[in-house]
Amino acid sequence: MTEYAYQSDRYVLRPGVGAEQADDLARGLGWELVREIARDKHEGVDGQVIWLGTDDVSLHYVVDAVSGIGYAVLAGPSRPAVEPFVGPVLDHLRPWTLPELFERLDEADEPRERVRNILRIGLAATAEFDEEVFHRISGTYTDSEPQVRLAGLWAATYTGYPQFLPRIREIASHDQVEELRSRAASIATALASEGDAS
């Protein structure tokens, strides 16, 4: 996503809530549709629909390039400029809350459901470190299913939390699946460089 001076948390959307509902919200606020970007999974490009409104605050409906999960985010010149629009987003789009996602993950029996919910948790994580998010994502690193462990790696990248580095390096060294070891090593390098840059 384009960098802005301030971005809200990501509001991960439920099935059946997408660009149409975000457009209803934006038009209700009197905001203008300004840009559409097609998702390209192979090139790692998120799909986006962007509306511009008051005081250069924008609403973005995003479809994550990797997971295909949709979320909304507000962006603008400052937190005070963005905050008045958080309530309308929550009221109109009714995104998942983290406690709901924790419960869904805990109750998921099928690996596919665990994958989906751990990715949602990673996307919904707050910018500030959240111990429960860390605990839930870290818990996937000992899952018997490789696809769940891989989802946990991707979820960690969404959070940007450097606290994941020791666990990810452990996967890079010891996971029995070569592809996961390789992916974990590249993710550890990326997370470490992000930490150095901040």
mmCIF file of N, CA, C and O in Angstrom, residues 115-177:
data_model
loop_
_atom_site.group_PDB
_atom_site.id
_atom_site.type_symbol
_atom_site.label_atom_id
_atom_site.label_comp_id
_atom_site.label_asym_id
_atom_site.label_seq_id
_atom_site.Cartn_x
_atom_site.Cartn_y
_atom_site.Cartn_z
ATOM 1 N N VAL A 115 -5.959 -22.147 8.905
ATOM 2 C CA VAL A 115 -5.174 -21.277 8.027
ATOM 3 C C VAL A 115 -5.884 -19.941 7.829
ATOM 4 O O VAL A 115 -5.285 -18.865 7.995
ATOM 5 N N ARG A 116 -7.152 -20.001 7.477
ATOM 6 C CA ARG A 116 -7.905 -18.778 7.189
ATOM 7 C C ARG A 116 -7.941 -17.853 8.407
ATOM 8 O O ARG A 116 -7.747 -16.654 8.296
ATOM 9 N N ASN A 117 -8.178 -18.439 9.580
ATOM 10 C CA ASN A 117 -8.330 -17.608 10.769
ATOM 11 C C ASN A 117 -7.005 -17.075 11.293
ATOM 12 O O ASN A 117 -6.955 -15.959 11.814
ATOM 13 N N ILE A 118 -5.924 -17.824 11.127
ATOM 14 C CA ILE A 118 -4.635 -17.292 11.584
ATOM 15 C C ILE A 118 -4.191 -16.141 10.675
ATOM 16 O O ILE A 118 -3.606 -15.159 11.133
ATOM 17 N N LEU A 119 -4.497 -16.239 9.375
ATOM 18 C CA LEU A 119 -4.184 -15.132 8.473
ATOM 19 C C LEU A 119 -5.021 -13.904 8.816
ATOM 20 O O LEU A 119 -4.532 -12.770 8.799
ATOM 21 N N ARG A 120 -6.291 -14.118 9.140
ATOM 22 C CA ARG A 120 -7.143 -12.999 9.554
ATOM 23 C C ARG A 120 -6.595 -12.332 10.811
ATOM 24 O O ARG A 120 -6.578 -11.098 10.918
ATOM 25 N N ILE A 121 -6.138 -13.138 11.765
ATOM 26 C CA ILE A 121 -5.586 -12.580 13.000
ATOM 27 C C ILE A 121 -4.349 -11.736 12.696
ATOM 28 O O ILE A 121 -4.185 -10.636 13.241
ATOM 29 N N GLY A 122 -3.482 -12.234 11.825
ATOM 30 C CA GLY A 122 -2.296 -11.462 11.463
ATOM 31 C C GLY A 122 -2.660 -10.126 10.840
ATOM 32 O O GLY A 122 -2.078 -9.089 11.178
ATOM 33 N N LEU A 123 -3.644 -10.149 9.939
ATOM 34 C CA LEU A 123 -4.061 -8.903 9.284
ATOM 35 C C LEU A 123 -4.744 -7.952 10.257
ATOM 36 O O LEU A 123 -4.594 -6.733 10.158
ATOM 37 N N ALA A 124 -5.495 -8.490 11.217
ATOM 38 C CA ALA A 124 -6.244 -7.652 12.158
ATOM 39 C C ALA A 124 -5.405 -7.174 13.334
ATOM 40 O O ALA A 124 -5.877 -6.353 14.130
ATOM 41 N N ALA A 125 -4.170 -7.648 13.449
ATOM 42 C CA ALA A 125 -3.323 -7.272 14.583
ATOM 43 C C ALA A 125 -3.122 -5.760 14.638
ATOM 44 O O ALA A 125 -2.971 -5.099 13.610
ATOM 45 N N THR A 126 -3.105 -5.232 15.849
ATOM 46 C CA THR A 126 -2.864 -3.803 16.025
ATOM 47 C C THR A 126 -1.394 -3.494 15.780
ATOM 48 O O THR A 126 -0.531 -4.371 15.869
ATOM 49 N N ALA A 127 -1.111 -2.234 15.483
ATOM 50 C CA ALA A 127 0.278 -1.822 15.267
ATOM 51 C C ALA A 127 1.111 -2.013 16.532
ATOM 52 O O ALA A 127 2.291 -2.373 16.461
ATOM 53 N N GLU A 128 0.492 -1.763 17.693
ATOM 54 C CA GLU A 128 1.186 -1.994 18.955
ATOM 55 C C GLU A 128 1.192 -3.496 19.241
ATOM 56 O O GLU A 128 0.227 -4.187 18.969
ATOM 57 N N PHE A 129 2.289 -3.963 19.833
ATOM 58 C CA PHE A 129 2.424 -5.392 20.121
ATOM 59 C C PHE A 129 1.254 -5.887 20.957
ATOM 60 O O PHE A 129 0.883 -5.279 21.959
ATOM 61 N N ASP A 130 0.673 -6.997 20.540
ATOM 62 C CA ASP A 130 -0.456 -7.614 21.232
ATOM 63 C C ASP A 130 -0.044 -9.026 21.645
ATOM 64 O O ASP A 130 0.212 -9.878 20.781
ATOM 65 N N GLU A 131 0.013 -9.258 22.945
ATOM 66 C CA GLU A 131 0.487 -10.533 23.474
ATOM 67 C C GLU A 131 -0.384 -11.704 23.017
ATOM 68 O O GLU A 131 0.110 -12.791 22.707
ATOM 69 N N GLU A 132 -1.696 -11.479 22.939
ATOM 70 C CA GLU A 132 -2.600 -12.565 22.551
ATOM 71 C C GLU A 132 -2.443 -12.916 21.076
ATOM 72 O O GLU A 132 -2.484 -14.094 20.694
ATOM 73 N N VAL A 133 -2.247 -11.907 20.237
ATOM 74 C CA VAL A 133 -1.963 -12.160 18.821
ATOM 75 C C VAL A 133 -0.677 -12.971 18.698
ATOM 76 O O VAL A 133 -0.609 -13.968 17.960
ATOM 77 N N PHE A 134 0.339 -12.547 19.424
ATOM 78 C CA PHE A 134 1.627 -13.251 19.390
ATOM 79 C C PHE A 134 1.458 -14.706 19.832
ATOM 80 O O PHE A 134 1.986 -15.619 19.188
ATOM 81 N N HIS A 135 0.712 -14.914 20.896
ATOM 82 C CA HIS A 135 0.492 -16.268 21.420
ATOM 83 C C HIS A 135 -0.232 -17.142 20.398
ATOM 84 O O HIS A 135 0.156 -18.294 20.165
ATOM 85 N N ARG A 136 -1.301 -16.604 19.777
ATOM 86 C CA ARG A 136 -2.082 -17.407 18.828
ATOM 87 C C ARG A 136 -1.245 -17.749 17.596
ATOM 88 O O ARG A 136 -1.274 -18.887 17.106
ATOM 89 N N ILE A 137 -0.533 -16.777 17.056
ATOM 90 C CA ILE A 137 0.259 -17.051 15.843
ATOM 91 C C ILE A 137 1.416 -17.996 16.170
ATOM 92 O O ILE A 137 1.668 -18.956 15.442
ATOM 93 N N SER A 138 2.114 -17.753 17.277
ATOM 94 C CA SER A 138 3.227 -18.632 17.664
ATOM 95 C C SER A 138 2.765 -20.061 17.862
ATOM 96 O O SER A 138 3.511 -21.008 17.586
ATOM 97 N N GLY A 139 1.527 -20.230 18.336
ATOM 98 C CA GLY A 139 0.998 -21.562 18.563
ATOM 99 C C GLY A 139 0.896 -22.399 17.305
ATOM 100 O O GLY A 139 0.877 -23.638 17.371
ATOM 101 N N THR A 140 0.843 -21.761 16.144
ATOM 102 C CA THR A 140 0.739 -22.512 14.896
ATOM 103 C C THR A 140 2.075 -23.123 14.480
ATOM 104 O O THR A 140 2.106 -24.012 13.627
ATOM 105 N N TYR A 141 3.175 -22.675 15.073
ATOM 106 C CA TYR A 141 4.489 -23.127 14.621
ATOM 107 C C TYR A 141 4.812 -24.560 15.016
ATOM 108 O O TYR A 141 5.787 -25.133 14.528
ATOM 109 N N THR A 142 3.979 -25.138 15.891
ATOM 110 C CA THR A 142 4.140 -26.551 16.236
ATOM 111 C C THR A 142 2.973 -27.387 15.707
ATOM 112 O O THR A 142 2.844 -28.556 16.054
ATOM 113 N N ASP A 143 2.128 -26.795 14.865
ATOM 114 C CA ASP A 143 1.003 -27.528 14.295
ATOM 115 C C ASP A 143 1.515 -28.665 13.407
ATOM 116 O O ASP A 143 2.547 -28.533 12.746
ATOM 117 N N SER A 144 0.787 -29.772 13.411
ATOM 118 C CA SER A 144 1.213 -30.933 12.612
ATOM 119 C C SER A 144 1.064 -30.703 11.115
ATOM 120 O O SER A 144 1.691 -31.401 10.312
ATOM 121 N N GLU A 145 0.234 -29.723 10.721
ATOM 122 C CA GLU A 145 -0.020 -29.476 9.300
ATOM 123 C C GLU A 145 0.921 -28.390 8.768
ATOM 124 O O GLU A 145 0.910 -27.258 9.261
ATOM 125 N N PRO A 146 1.734 -28.700 7.743
ATOM 126 C CA PRO A 146 2.662 -27.700 7.209
ATOM 127 C C PRO A 146 1.973 -26.422 6.725
ATOM 128 O O PRO A 146 2.520 -25.327 6.887
ATOM 129 N N GLN A 147 0.755 -26.555 6.148
ATOM 130 C CA GLN A 147 0.093 -25.353 5.632
ATOM 131 C C GLN A 147 -0.323 -24.411 6.755
ATOM 132 O O GLN A 147 -0.386 -23.193 6.569
ATOM 133 N N VAL A 148 -0.580 -24.968 7.934
ATOM 134 C CA VAL A 148 -0.911 -24.125 9.085
ATOM 135 C C VAL A 148 0.342 -23.407 9.579
ATOM 136 O O VAL A 148 0.302 -22.214 9.909
ATOM 137 N N ARG A 149 1.459 -24.107 9.619
ATOM 138 C CA ARG A 149 2.724 -23.470 10.024
ATOM 139 C C ARG A 149 3.092 -22.368 9.030
ATOM 140 O O ARG A 149 3.546 -21.286 9.431
ATOM 141 N N LEU A 150 2.883 -22.618 7.742
ATOM 142 C CA LEU A 150 3.165 -21.592 6.732
ATOM 143 C C LEU A 150 2.263 -20.376 6.925
ATOM 144 O O LEU A 150 2.716 -19.230 6.844
ATOM 145 N N ALA A 151 0.983 -20.609 7.215
ATOM 146 C CA ALA A 151 0.060 -19.498 7.469
ATOM 147 C C ALA A 151 0.533 -18.676 8.662
ATOM 148 O O ALA A 151 0.437 -17.442 8.667
ATOM 149 N N GLY A 152 1.051 -19.355 9.685
ATOM 150 C CA GLY A 152 1.580 -18.639 10.838
ATOM 151 C C GLY A 152 2.754 -17.745 10.478
ATOM 152 O O GLY A 152 2.900 -16.638 11.016
ATOM 153 N N LEU A 153 3.597 -18.217 9.558
ATOM 154 C CA LEU A 153 4.710 -17.378 9.096
ATOM 155 C C LEU A 153 4.200 -16.129 8.391
ATOM 156 O O LEU A 153 4.663 -15.015 8.650
ATOM 157 N N TRP A 154 3.227 -16.316 7.484
ATOM 158 C CA TRP A 154 2.665 -15.166 6.770
ATOM 159 C C TRP A 154 1.981 -14.219 7.739
ATOM 160 O O TRP A 154 2.102 -12.989 7.623
ATOM 161 N N ALA A 155 1.250 -14.780 8.710
ATOM 162 C CA ALA A 155 0.544 -13.936 9.683
ATOM 163 C C ALA A 155 1.527 -13.064 10.459
ATOM 164 O O ALA A 155 1.247 -11.900 10.749
ATOM 165 N N ALA A 156 2.681 -13.609 10.791
ATOM 166 C CA ALA A 156 3.701 -12.823 11.500
ATOM 167 C C ALA A 156 4.167 -11.641 10.653
ATOM 168 O O ALA A 156 4.405 -10.550 11.176
ATOM 169 N N THR A 157 4.277 -11.847 9.344
ATOM 170 C CA THR A 157 4.719 -10.731 8.480
ATOM 171 C C THR A 157 3.685 -9.615 8.462
ATOM 172 O O THR A 157 4.046 -8.446 8.369
ATOM 173 N N TYR A 158 2.403 -9.965 8.547
ATOM 174 C CA TYR A 158 1.368 -8.932 8.562
ATOM 175 C C TYR A 158 1.480 -8.057 9.809
ATOM 176 O O TYR A 158 1.224 -6.860 9.757
ATOM 177 N N THR A 159 1.850 -8.663 10.946
ATOM 178 C CA THR A 159 1.939 -7.895 12.190
ATOM 179 C C THR A 159 3.155 -6.977 12.205
ATOM 180 O O THR A 159 3.116 -5.901 12.786
ATOM 181 N N GLY A 160 4.252 -7.439 11.624
ATOM 182 C CA GLY A 160 5.501 -6.686 11.709
ATOM 183 C C GLY A 160 6.162 -6.761 13.080
ATOM 184 O O GLY A 160 7.148 -6.070 13.334
ATOM 185 N N TYR A 161 5.667 -7.626 13.980
ATOM 186 C CA TYR A 161 6.215 -7.690 15.340
ATOM 187 C C TYR A 161 7.600 -8.351 15.327
ATOM 188 O O TYR A 161 7.726 -9.528 14.961
ATOM 189 N N PRO A 162 8.635 -7.640 15.756
ATOM 190 C CA PRO A 162 9.974 -8.263 15.794
ATOM 191 C C PRO A 162 10.071 -9.384 16.825
ATOM 192 O O PRO A 162 10.996 -10.196 16.774
ATOM 193 N N GLN A 163 9.124 -9.456 17.748
ATOM 194 C CA GLN A 163 9.130 -10.519 18.766
ATOM 195 C C GLN A 163 9.024 -11.915 18.147
ATOM 196 O O GLN A 163 9.352 -12.907 18.794
ATOM 197 N N PHE A 164 8.563 -11.981 16.896
ATOM 198 C CA PHE A 164 8.462 -13.288 16.233
ATOM 199 C C PHE A 164 9.814 -13.819 15.748
ATOM 200 O O PHE A 164 9.929 -15.000 15.427
ATOM 201 N N LEU A 165 10.818 -12.965 15.670
ATOM 202 C CA LEU A 165 12.079 -13.355 15.031
ATOM 203 C C LEU A 165 12.692 -14.639 15.604
ATOM 204 O O LEU A 165 13.056 -15.533 14.820
ATOM 205 N N PRO A 166 12.821 -14.778 16.931
ATOM 206 C CA PRO A 166 13.437 -16.024 17.431
ATOM 207 C C PRO A 166 12.667 -17.279 17.022
ATOM 208 O O PRO A 166 13.277 -18.293 16.655
ATOM 209 N N ARG A 167 11.325 -17.221 17.047
ATOM 210 C CA ARG A 167 10.520 -18.387 16.670
ATOM 211 C C ARG A 167 10.666 -18.694 15.182
ATOM 212 O O ARG A 167 10.735 -19.860 14.775
ATOM 213 N N ILE A 168 10.687 -17.647 14.368
ATOM 214 C CA ILE A 168 10.797 -17.855 12.920
ATOM 215 C C ILE A 168 12.182 -18.403 12.559
ATOM 216 O O ILE A 168 12.312 -19.294 11.699
ATOM 217 N N ARG A 169 13.199 -17.912 13.233
ATOM 218 C CA ARG A 169 14.553 -18.449 12.993
ATOM 219 C C ARG A 169 14.647 -19.920 13.402
ATOM 220 O O ARG A 169 15.372 -20.703 12.783
ATOM 221 N N GLU A 170 13.913 -20.291 14.439
ATOM 222 C CA GLU A 170 13.872 -21.694 14.859
ATOM 223 C C GLU A 170 13.253 -22.567 13.769
ATOM 224 O O GLU A 170 13.753 -23.664 13.467
ATOM 225 N N ILE A 171 12.178 -22.082 13.149
ATOM 226 C CA ILE A 171 11.571 -22.817 12.031
ATOM 227 C C ILE A 171 12.559 -22.916 10.875
ATOM 228 O O ILE A 171 12.694 -23.967 10.247
ATOM 229 N N ALA A 172 13.258 -21.816 10.601
ATOM 230 C CA ALA A 172 14.235 -21.807 9.501
ATOM 231 C C ALA A 172 15.323 -22.850 9.715
ATOM 232 O O ALA A 172 15.864 -23.405 8.754
ATOM 233 N N SER A 173 15.625 -23.146 10.973
ATOM 234 C CA SER A 173 16.687 -24.113 11.276
ATOM 235 C C SER A 173 16.191 -25.544 11.418
ATOM 236 O O SER A 173 16.903 -26.483 11.084
ATOM 237 N N HIS A 174 14.944 -25.713 11.928
ATOM 238 C CA HIS A 174 14.558 -27.050 12.381
ATOM 239 C C HIS A 174 13.294 -27.650 11.764
ATOM 240 O O HIS A 174 13.030 -28.824 12.004
ATOM 241 N N ASP A 175 12.492 -26.866 11.019
ATOM 242 C CA ASP A 175 11.269 -27.469 10.469
ATOM 243 C C ASP A 175 11.630 -28.616 9.533
ATOM 244 O O ASP A 175 12.624 -28.543 8.801
ATOM 245 N N GLN A 176 10.813 -29.673 9.558
ATOM 246 C CA GLN A 176 11.130 -30.840 8.720
ATOM 247 C C GLN A 176 10.849 -30.621 7.241
ATOM 248 O O GLN A 176 11.287 -31.395 6.402
ATOM 249 N N VAL A 177 10.097 -29.550 6.913
ATOM 250 C CA VAL A 177 9.752 -29.277 5.514
ATOM 251 C C VAL A 177 10.722 -28.237 4.959
ATOM 252 O O VAL A 177 10.805 -27.108 5.455
#
